XYZ file of C-alpha atoms in Angstrom:
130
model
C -96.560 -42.540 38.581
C -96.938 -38.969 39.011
C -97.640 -37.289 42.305
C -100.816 -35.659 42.195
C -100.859 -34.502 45.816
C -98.044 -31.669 45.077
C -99.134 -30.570 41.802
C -100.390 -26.883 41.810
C -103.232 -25.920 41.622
C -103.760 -22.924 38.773
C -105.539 -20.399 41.045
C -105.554 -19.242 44.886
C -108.440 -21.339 46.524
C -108.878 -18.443 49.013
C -112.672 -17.676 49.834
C -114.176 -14.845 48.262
C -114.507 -13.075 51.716
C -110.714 -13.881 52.344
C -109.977 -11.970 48.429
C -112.591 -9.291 48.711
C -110.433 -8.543 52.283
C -107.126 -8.670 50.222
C -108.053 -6.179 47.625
C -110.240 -4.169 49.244
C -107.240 -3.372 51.600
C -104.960 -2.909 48.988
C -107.336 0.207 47.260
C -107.613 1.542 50.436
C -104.319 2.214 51.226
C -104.057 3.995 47.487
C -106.651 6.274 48.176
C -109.581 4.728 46.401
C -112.755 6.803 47.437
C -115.757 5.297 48.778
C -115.321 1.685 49.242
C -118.471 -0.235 49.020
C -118.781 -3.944 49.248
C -121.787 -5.769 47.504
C -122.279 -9.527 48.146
C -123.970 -11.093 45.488
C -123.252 -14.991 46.748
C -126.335 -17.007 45.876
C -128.361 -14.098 43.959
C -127.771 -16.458 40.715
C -125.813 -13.442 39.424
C -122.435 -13.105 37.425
C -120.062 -13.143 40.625
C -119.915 -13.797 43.959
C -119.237 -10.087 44.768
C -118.809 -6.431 43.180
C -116.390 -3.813 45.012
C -117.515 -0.356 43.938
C -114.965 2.578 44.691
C -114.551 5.868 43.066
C -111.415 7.638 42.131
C -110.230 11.162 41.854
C -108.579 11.271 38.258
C -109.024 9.196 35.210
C -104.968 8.701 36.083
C -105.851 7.394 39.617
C -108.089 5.265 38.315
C -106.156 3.365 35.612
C -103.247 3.443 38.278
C -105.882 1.346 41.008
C -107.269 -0.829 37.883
C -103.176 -1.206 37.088
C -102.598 -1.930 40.648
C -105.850 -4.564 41.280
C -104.694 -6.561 38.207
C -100.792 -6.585 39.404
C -102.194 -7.715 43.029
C -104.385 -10.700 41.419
C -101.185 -12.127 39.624
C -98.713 -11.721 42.801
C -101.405 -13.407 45.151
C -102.720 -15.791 42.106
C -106.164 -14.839 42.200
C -107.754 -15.503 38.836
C -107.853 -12.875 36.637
C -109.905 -12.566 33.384
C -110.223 -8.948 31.915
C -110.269 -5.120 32.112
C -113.086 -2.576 30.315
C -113.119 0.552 29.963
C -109.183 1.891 30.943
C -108.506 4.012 28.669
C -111.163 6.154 29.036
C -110.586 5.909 32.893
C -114.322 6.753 33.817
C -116.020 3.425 34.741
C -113.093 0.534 34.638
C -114.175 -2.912 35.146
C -111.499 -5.229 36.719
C -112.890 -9.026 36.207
C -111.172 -10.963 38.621
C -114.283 -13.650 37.936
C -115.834 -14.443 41.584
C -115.248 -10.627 42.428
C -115.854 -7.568 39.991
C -114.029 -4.416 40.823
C -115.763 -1.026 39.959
C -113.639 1.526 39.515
C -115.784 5.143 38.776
C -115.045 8.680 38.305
C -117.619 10.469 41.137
C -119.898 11.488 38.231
C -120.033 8.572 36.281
C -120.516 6.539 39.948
C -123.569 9.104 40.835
C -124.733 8.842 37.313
C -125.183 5.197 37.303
C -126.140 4.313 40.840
C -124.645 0.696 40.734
C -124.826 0.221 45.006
C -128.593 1.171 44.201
C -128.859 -1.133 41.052
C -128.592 -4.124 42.725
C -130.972 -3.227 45.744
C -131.860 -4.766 48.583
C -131.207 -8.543 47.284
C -127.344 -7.608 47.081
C -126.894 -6.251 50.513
C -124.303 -3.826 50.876
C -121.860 -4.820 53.839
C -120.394 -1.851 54.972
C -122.360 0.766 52.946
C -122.960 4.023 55.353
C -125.088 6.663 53.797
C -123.397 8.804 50.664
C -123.659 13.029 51.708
């Protein structure tokens, strides 16, 4: 009879706040710009959360999307895809109950994404942009 109490389980069962802690941490200490957390829990949306940073080089940003998708494997948080890295100006890092945003300052101003989602997704730390 197999032992179904000690078989592993495929991804980290960590809480979204616990992850969204992890990471975020982890692109703040490589100098991601801007750090903006957007819970989206119980809005019916795609994900449970969006991080939105910015990044000051197309190479700093594929290096933090390289970097988010190394993390999710080492602490086996699920990870599903990647958009837009090798034109390094808006990369999306799908880690499925959290969506990373990784933007060039123009692209970021251009598209307004903390604004987007308005007051229903409740930014969490946002202070006001200069």
């Amino acid at each position: 009879m197999q032992n179904l109490i000690s078989t592993p389980k495929k991804y980290s069962e960590l809480p979204t706040a616990e992850k969204m802690a992890v990471i975020k941490a982890w692109l703040e200490e490589h100098k991601a710009v801007d750090v903006v957390e957007i819970d989206l829990a119980g809005q019916g949306a795609f994900t449970d959360a969006l991080l939105v940073v910015s990044a000051t080089s197309v190479r700093h940003a594929q290096s933090l999307a390289d970097g988010v998708s190394a993390l999710c494997h080492e602490q086996n948080f699920e990870y599903l895809r990647m958009e837009g890295y090798n034109t390094g100006q808006w990369i999306l890092v799908d880690c499925n109950d959290i969506v990373v945003n990784i933007f060039q300052q123009s692209v970021r101003d251009l598209y307004q994404l903390e604004n987007l989602w308005g007051a229903a997704a409740a930014a969490l730390n946002k202070e006001p942009r200069a």
